[in-house]
């Protein structure tokens, strides 16, 4: 047990460090990406943080396997480099005995990753889609940033506000263009005030010195000038996000024969398998000579992982396009690589 804990600690410590590094990089990248939407008013900061956290949870199904894989190469590589593995074998411990804590750790990580892919991933994607749908509908007027054009209702309505006043809801330089069939109506006003949700379904826009123009059948017309004009704007209702394979439950995907669904389902099933195969491949890859350095095999390991990740990504795309029925030929190739990697062990060359 002492040896098991010692080996496990040498792998778990760098694994947690690598996961923390990868998650930090991913969160930074995601924040940079979604802060652009926050700057244009499409998302609030709260929504940006929620979406970033959900995407971070989804990314763990990829970050955890590679972290364990690299951690095994680094952790065992250090034990080989310091001749500790030789000392343990000299004490009568077989290679299979030394592998036991690594396999147990890999099984736990594979189980966590599989549960995350099959259950947490669809929930996280469904939450993201729902957040975006609500963001598009709720507080649409409050999200408007001065100096930008906003399009609603499939481009049928365009809103522009030059500036906001000091009081909440005060607007300056308002432009609203509405298209209904062949008729285009434009409302322009120097000042205005918006009251949100005056009824559960409507906002109210109060304009001062508003001018209304209309173009219908190619003819321009001035409808009138109004010292005070009240407009009722229907509040957008969040639409139910359309069906997407990423947010569908694993049970529903398993019953589908559509390419997108099968690709997503097989991807979820493959993550746990990939964890185990990569962990098993990392054990012989970590072997190094004394004083060779614990990082001597890291680049080779990362290169092999990159090839595997690219291949399974290609296989997933081909299943989506229904050019291939399965992505599991890629894990099968990795299984062959694992068997080949252990061949020197069986021959007693390592």
Coordinates of C-alpha atoms in Angstrom, one line a residue:
X1 CA 0.0 0.0 0.0
X2 CA 2.9 2.4 0.8
X3 CA 4.3 1.8 -2.7
X4 CA 0.9 2.2 -4.3
X5 CA 0.4 5.6 -2.5
X6 CA 3.9 6.7 -3.5
X7 CA 3.4 5.9 -7.2
X8 CA -0.1 7.4 -7.2
X9 CA 1.2 10.6 -5.6
X10 CA 3.9 10.9 -8.2
X11 CA 1.2 10.8 -10.9
X12 CA -1.7 12.6 -9.2
X13 CA 0.3 15.7 -8.3
X14 CA 1.5 16.6 -11.8
X15 CA -2.0 15.6 -13.2
X16 CA -3.7 18.2 -10.9
X17 CA -1.1 20.8 -11.8
X18 CA -1.5 20.2 -15.6
X19 CA -5.4 20.2 -15.3
X20 CA -5.1 23.5 -13.4
X21 CA -2.9 25.0 -16.1
X22 CA -5.1 23.8 -19.0
X23 CA -8.3 25.0 -17.3
X24 CA -6.7 28.4 -16.7
X25 CA -5.7 28.7 -20.3
X26 CA -9.1 27.5 -21.5
X27 CA -11.0 29.9 -19.2
X28 CA -8.8 32.8 -20.3
X29 CA -9.5 32.0 -24.0
X30 CA -13.2 31.6 -23.4
X31 CA -13.5 34.8 -21.5
X32 CA -11.6 36.7 -24.2
X33 CA -14.0 35.2 -26.8
X34 CA -17.3 36.0 -24.9
X35 CA -16.2 39.4 -23.6
X36 CA -16.6 40.6 -27.1
X37 CA -20.3 39.7 -26.9
X38 CA -20.5 41.5 -23.5
X39 CA -18.9 44.6 -25.0
X40 CA -21.6 44.7 -27.7
X41 CA -24.4 44.1 -25.3
X42 CA -25.3 40.6 -26.6
X43 CA -24.4 39.0 -23.2
X44 CA -24.2 40.4 -19.7
X45 CA -21.1 39.7 -17.5
X46 CA -23.1 37.2 -15.4
X47 CA -24.0 35.3 -18.6
X48 CA -20.5 35.4 -19.8
X49 CA -19.2 33.9 -16.5
X50 CA -21.9 31.2 -16.6
X51 CA -21.2 30.2 -20.2
X52 CA -17.4 30.2 -19.5
X53 CA -17.9 28.0 -16.5
X54 CA -20.1 25.6 -18.4
X55 CA -17.7 25.4 -21.3
X56 CA -14.9 24.7 -18.8
X57 CA -16.9 21.8 -17.4
X58 CA -17.4 20.4 -21.0
X59 CA -13.7 20.8 -21.8
X60 CA -12.7 18.6 -18.8
X61 CA -13.6 15.5 -20.8
X62 CA -10.6 16.4 -23.1
X63 CA -8.3 18.1 -20.5
X64 CA -8.5 15.3 -17.9
X65 CA -7.4 12.5 -20.2
X66 CA -4.4 14.4 -21.6
X67 CA -3.5 15.5 -18.1
X68 CA -3.4 12.0 -16.8
X69 CA -1.6 10.8 -19.9
X70 CA 1.2 13.4 -19.6
X71 CA 1.3 13.0 -15.8
X72 CA 2.0 9.3 -16.1
X73 CA 4.8 10.0 -18.6
X74 CA 6.3 12.7 -16.3
X75 CA 5.7 11.0 -13.0
X76 CA 7.0 7.5 -13.9
X77 CA 9.7 9.2 -16.0
X78 CA 11.0 10.8 -12.8
X79 CA 11.0 7.4 -11.0
X80 CA 12.9 5.8 -13.8
X81 CA 15.3 8.8 -14.0
X82 CA 16.0 8.6 -10.2
X83 CA 16.5 4.7 -10.5
X84 CA 13.6 4.3 -8.1
X85 CA 11.8 1.9 -10.4
X86 CA 14.9 -0.2 -10.6
X87 CA 15.2 -0.3 -6.8
X88 CA 11.5 -1.4 -6.5
X89 CA 12.0 -4.2 -9.0
X90 CA 15.2 -5.2 -7.2
X91 CA 13.1 -5.5 -4.1
X92 CA 11.0 -8.2 -5.9
X93 CA 8.1 -6.2 -7.3
X94 CA 7.0 -7.2 -10.8
X95 CA 6.1 -4.7 -13.5
X96 CA 2.5 -5.8 -13.3
X97 CA 2.5 -5.1 -9.5
X98 CA 4.0 -1.6 -10.1
X99 CA 1.3 -1.0 -12.7
X100 CA -1.6 -1.7 -10.3
X101 CA -1.9 1.8 -8.7
X102 CA -1.7 3.4 -12.1
X103 CA -4.4 1.2 -13.6
X104 CA -6.6 1.9 -10.5
X105 CA -6.1 5.6 -10.9
X106 CA -6.8 5.4 -14.6
X107 CA -10.0 3.4 -14.0
X108 CA -11.3 6.1 -11.6
X109 CA -10.4 8.9 -14.0
X110 CA -12.0 7.0 -16.9
X111 CA -15.2 6.5 -14.9
X112 CA -15.4 10.2 -14.0
X113 CA -14.7 11.2 -17.6
X114 CA -17.3 8.8 -19.0
X115 CA -20.0 10.0 -16.6
X116 CA -19.1 13.6 -17.5
X117 CA -19.4 12.9 -21.2
X118 CA -22.6 10.9 -21.0
X119 CA -24.5 12.9 -18.4
X120 CA -22.9 16.3 -17.6
X121 CA -21.9 17.3 -21.2
X122 CA -25.5 17.3 -22.6
X123 CA -26.7 19.2 -19.5
X124 CA -24.0 21.8 -19.9
X125 CA -24.7 22.3 -23.6
X126 CA -28.5 22.6 -23.0
X127 CA -27.8 25.2 -20.3
X128 CA -25.6 27.2 -22.6
X129 CA -28.2 27.1 -25.4
X130 CA -30.9 28.2 -22.9
X131 CA -28.8 31.0 -21.6
X132 CA -28.2 32.4 -25.1
X133 CA -31.9 32.1 -25.9
X134 CA -32.8 34.0 -22.8
X135 CA -30.1 36.6 -23.4
X136 CA -31.5 37.3 -26.9
X137 CA -34.9 37.9 -25.5
X138 CA -34.6 39.4 -22.1
X139 CA -33.7 43.0 -21.4
X140 CA -33.2 43.6 -25.1
X141 CA -33.5 47.4 -24.7
X142 CA -31.2 47.6 -21.7
X143 CA -28.5 45.7 -23.6
X144 CA -28.4 48.3 -26.4
X145 CA -25.1 50.1 -26.5
X146 CA -24.9 53.7 -27.8
X147 CA -23.5 54.1 -31.3
X148 CA -24.4 50.6 -32.6
X149 CA -27.2 49.2 -34.8
X150 CA -29.1 46.3 -33.5
X151 CA -31.3 44.0 -35.6
X152 CA -34.3 42.1 -34.3
X153 CA -37.1 39.9 -35.6
X154 CA -34.9 38.5 -38.4
X155 CA -33.7 41.9 -39.5
X156 CA -37.3 43.3 -39.7
X157 CA -36.6 45.8 -37.0
X158 CA -33.4 47.9 -36.5
X159 CA -32.7 50.1 -33.5
X160 CA -30.0 52.7 -33.0
X161 CA -29.4 54.9 -30.0
X162 CA -26.8 57.6 -30.2
X163 CA -26.3 58.0 -26.4
X164 CA -27.9 57.2 -23.1
X165 CA -29.0 59.8 -20.6
X166 CA -28.0 60.0 -16.9
X167 CA -31.2 58.5 -15.7
X168 CA -32.0 54.8 -16.3
X169 CA -34.0 54.4 -19.4
X170 CA -33.2 57.9 -20.9
X171 CA -32.2 57.8 -24.5
X172 CA -30.7 60.3 -27.0
X173 CA -30.8 60.2 -30.8
X174 CA -33.2 57.3 -31.3
X175 CA -33.7 55.6 -34.6
X176 CA -36.2 52.8 -35.2
X177 CA -36.7 51.2 -38.6
X178 CA -39.5 48.6 -39.0
X179 CA -40.3 46.6 -42.1
X180 CA -43.7 45.0 -42.6
X181 CA -44.0 43.3 -46.0
X182 CA -43.2 46.0 -48.6
X183 CA -43.7 48.9 -46.1
X184 CA -40.8 50.4 -44.3
X185 CA -41.5 52.8 -41.4
X186 CA -38.8 55.0 -39.8
X187 CA -39.1 56.8 -36.5
X188 CA -36.5 59.3 -35.4
X189 CA -36.4 61.3 -32.2
X190 CA -33.9 63.4 -30.4
X191 CA -34.9 62.3 -26.9
X192 CA -36.9 59.4 -25.4
X193 CA -37.4 57.2 -22.4
X194 CA -38.0 53.5 -22.3
X195 CA -40.1 51.7 -19.6
X196 CA -39.4 48.0 -19.7
X197 CA -42.2 45.6 -19.1
X198 CA -45.1 48.0 -18.5
X199 CA -47.1 44.9 -19.0
X200 CA -45.8 41.3 -18.7
X201 CA -45.4 41.2 -22.5
X202 CA -44.7 44.8 -23.6
X203 CA -42.1 47.6 -23.2
X204 CA -43.1 51.2 -23.7
X205 CA -41.0 53.7 -25.6
X206 CA -41.9 57.4 -25.0
X207 CA -40.5 59.8 -27.6
X208 CA -40.3 63.6 -27.7
X209 CA -40.5 65.5 -31.0
X210 CA -40.7 62.4 -33.0
X211 CA -40.9 62.3 -36.7
X212 CA -42.3 59.3 -38.6
X213 CA -41.5 58.5 -42.2
X214 CA -42.9 55.7 -44.3
X215 CA -41.9 54.2 -47.6
X216 CA -44.5 52.0 -49.3
X217 CA -44.7 50.8 -52.8
X218 CA -41.6 52.8 -53.6
X219 CA -43.1 56.1 -52.5
X220 CA -41.7 58.2 -49.7
X221 CA -44.2 59.8 -47.3
X222 CA -43.9 61.8 -44.1
X223 CA -46.6 60.5 -41.8
X224 CA -46.2 63.3 -39.2
X225 CA -44.3 65.0 -36.5
X226 CA -45.4 64.4 -32.9
X227 CA -44.4 66.3 -29.7
X228 CA -45.0 63.2 -27.7
X229 CA -45.3 59.7 -29.1
X230 CA -45.8 56.5 -27.2
X231 CA -44.9 53.2 -28.8
X232 CA -45.6 49.7 -27.4
X233 CA -42.9 47.3 -28.2
X234 CA -43.6 43.6 -27.7
X235 CA -41.1 42.1 -25.4
X236 CA -39.3 39.2 -27.0
X237 CA -40.2 35.8 -25.6
X238 CA -37.3 33.3 -25.2
X239 CA -37.5 30.7 -27.9
X240 CA -37.0 27.1 -27.1
X241 CA -33.5 26.2 -28.3
X242 CA -33.7 24.1 -31.5
X243 CA -32.7 20.4 -31.3
X244 CA -28.9 19.9 -31.3
X245 CA -27.1 16.6 -30.9
X246 CA -24.7 18.1 -28.3
X247 CA -27.6 18.9 -25.9
X248 CA -29.6 15.7 -26.5
X249 CA -29.5 13.0 -23.8
X250 CA -27.3 10.0 -24.3
X251 CA -30.4 7.7 -24.2
X252 CA -32.1 9.7 -27.1
X253 CA -28.9 9.6 -29.1
X254 CA -28.5 5.9 -28.7
X255 CA -31.9 5.3 -30.4
X256 CA -31.2 7.7 -33.3
X257 CA -29.8 6.7 -36.7
X258 CA -28.9 10.2 -37.8
X259 CA -25.2 10.8 -38.5
X260 CA -24.9 13.8 -36.2
X261 CA -26.5 12.0 -33.3
X262 CA -24.4 8.8 -33.8
X263 CA -21.2 10.9 -34.0
X264 CA -22.0 12.7 -30.8
X265 CA -23.1 9.4 -29.0
X266 CA -20.0 7.5 -30.1
X267 CA -17.8 10.5 -29.0
X268 CA -19.3 10.3 -25.5
X269 CA -18.7 6.6 -25.3
X270 CA -15.1 6.9 -26.6
X271 CA -13.9 9.3 -23.9
X272 CA -13.7 6.8 -21.1
X273 CA -12.1 4.2 -23.4
X274 CA -9.6 6.8 -24.5
X275 CA -8.6 7.5 -20.9
X276 CA -7.7 3.9 -20.2
X277 CA -5.9 3.3 -23.5
X278 CA -3.8 6.5 -23.2
X279 CA -2.9 5.6 -19.6
X280 CA -1.8 2.2 -20.7
X281 CA 0.2 3.6 -23.5
X282 CA 1.9 6.2 -21.2
X283 CA 3.3 3.5 -19.0
X284 CA 5.8 2.0 -21.5
X285 CA 6.3 5.5 -23.0
X286 CA 7.6 6.8 -19.6
X287 CA 10.5 4.3 -19.5
X288 CA 13.8 6.1 -19.6
X289 CA 17.3 5.4 -18.6
X290 CA 18.8 6.7 -15.4
X291 CA 19.7 10.4 -15.6
X292 CA 18.0 10.6 -19.0
X293 CA 15.5 13.1 -17.5
X294 CA 11.8 12.8 -16.7
X295 CA 10.7 15.0 -19.5
X296 CA 12.7 13.1 -22.2
X297 CA 9.5 11.3 -23.5
X298 CA 7.0 14.1 -23.1
X299 CA 7.3 15.5 -26.6
X300 CA 6.9 12.0 -28.1
X301 CA 3.9 11.4 -25.9
X302 CA 2.3 14.8 -26.8
X303 CA 2.9 14.1 -30.5
X304 CA 1.2 10.7 -30.3
X305 CA -1.8 12.2 -28.5
X306 CA -2.1 14.9 -31.1
X307 CA -2.2 12.3 -33.9
X308 CA -4.9 10.4 -31.9
X309 CA -7.0 13.5 -31.2
X310 CA -6.8 14.5 -34.9
X311 CA -7.8 11.0 -36.1
X312 CA -10.8 10.7 -33.8
X313 CA -11.9 14.2 -34.8
X314 CA -11.7 13.2 -38.4
X315 CA -13.6 10.0 -37.7
X316 CA -16.3 11.9 -35.9
X317 CA -16.7 14.3 -38.8
X318 CA -17.0 11.3 -41.2
X319 CA -19.7 9.7 -39.1
X320 CA -21.6 13.1 -39.0
X321 CA -21.4 13.1 -42.8
X322 CA -22.5 9.4 -42.8
X323 CA -19.4 8.4 -44.7
X324 CA -18.4 6.0 -42.0
X325 CA -20.6 4.1 -39.5
X326 CA -18.3 4.4 -36.5
X327 CA -15.4 6.2 -34.9
X328 CA -14.2 3.2 -32.9
X329 CA -11.6 2.2 -35.5
X330 CA -9.5 5.0 -34.0
X331 CA -9.5 3.6 -30.4
X332 CA -8.9 0.2 -32.1
X333 CA -5.7 1.6 -33.7
X334 CA -4.7 3.0 -30.3
X335 CA -5.2 -0.5 -28.8
X336 CA -2.8 -1.9 -31.4
X337 CA -0.3 0.8 -30.5
X338 CA -0.6 -0.2 -26.9
X339 CA 0.0 -3.8 -27.7
X340 CA 3.1 -2.9 -29.8
X341 CA 4.4 -0.6 -27.0
X342 CA 4.3 -3.5 -24.5
X343 CA 6.1 -6.0 -26.8
X344 CA 9.6 -5.1 -25.4
X345 CA 8.2 -5.8 -21.9
X346 CA 7.2 -9.3 -22.9
X347 CA 10.6 -9.9 -24.5
X348 CA 12.3 -8.6 -21.3
X349 CA 14.1 -5.8 -23.2
X350 CA 12.9 -3.2 -20.8

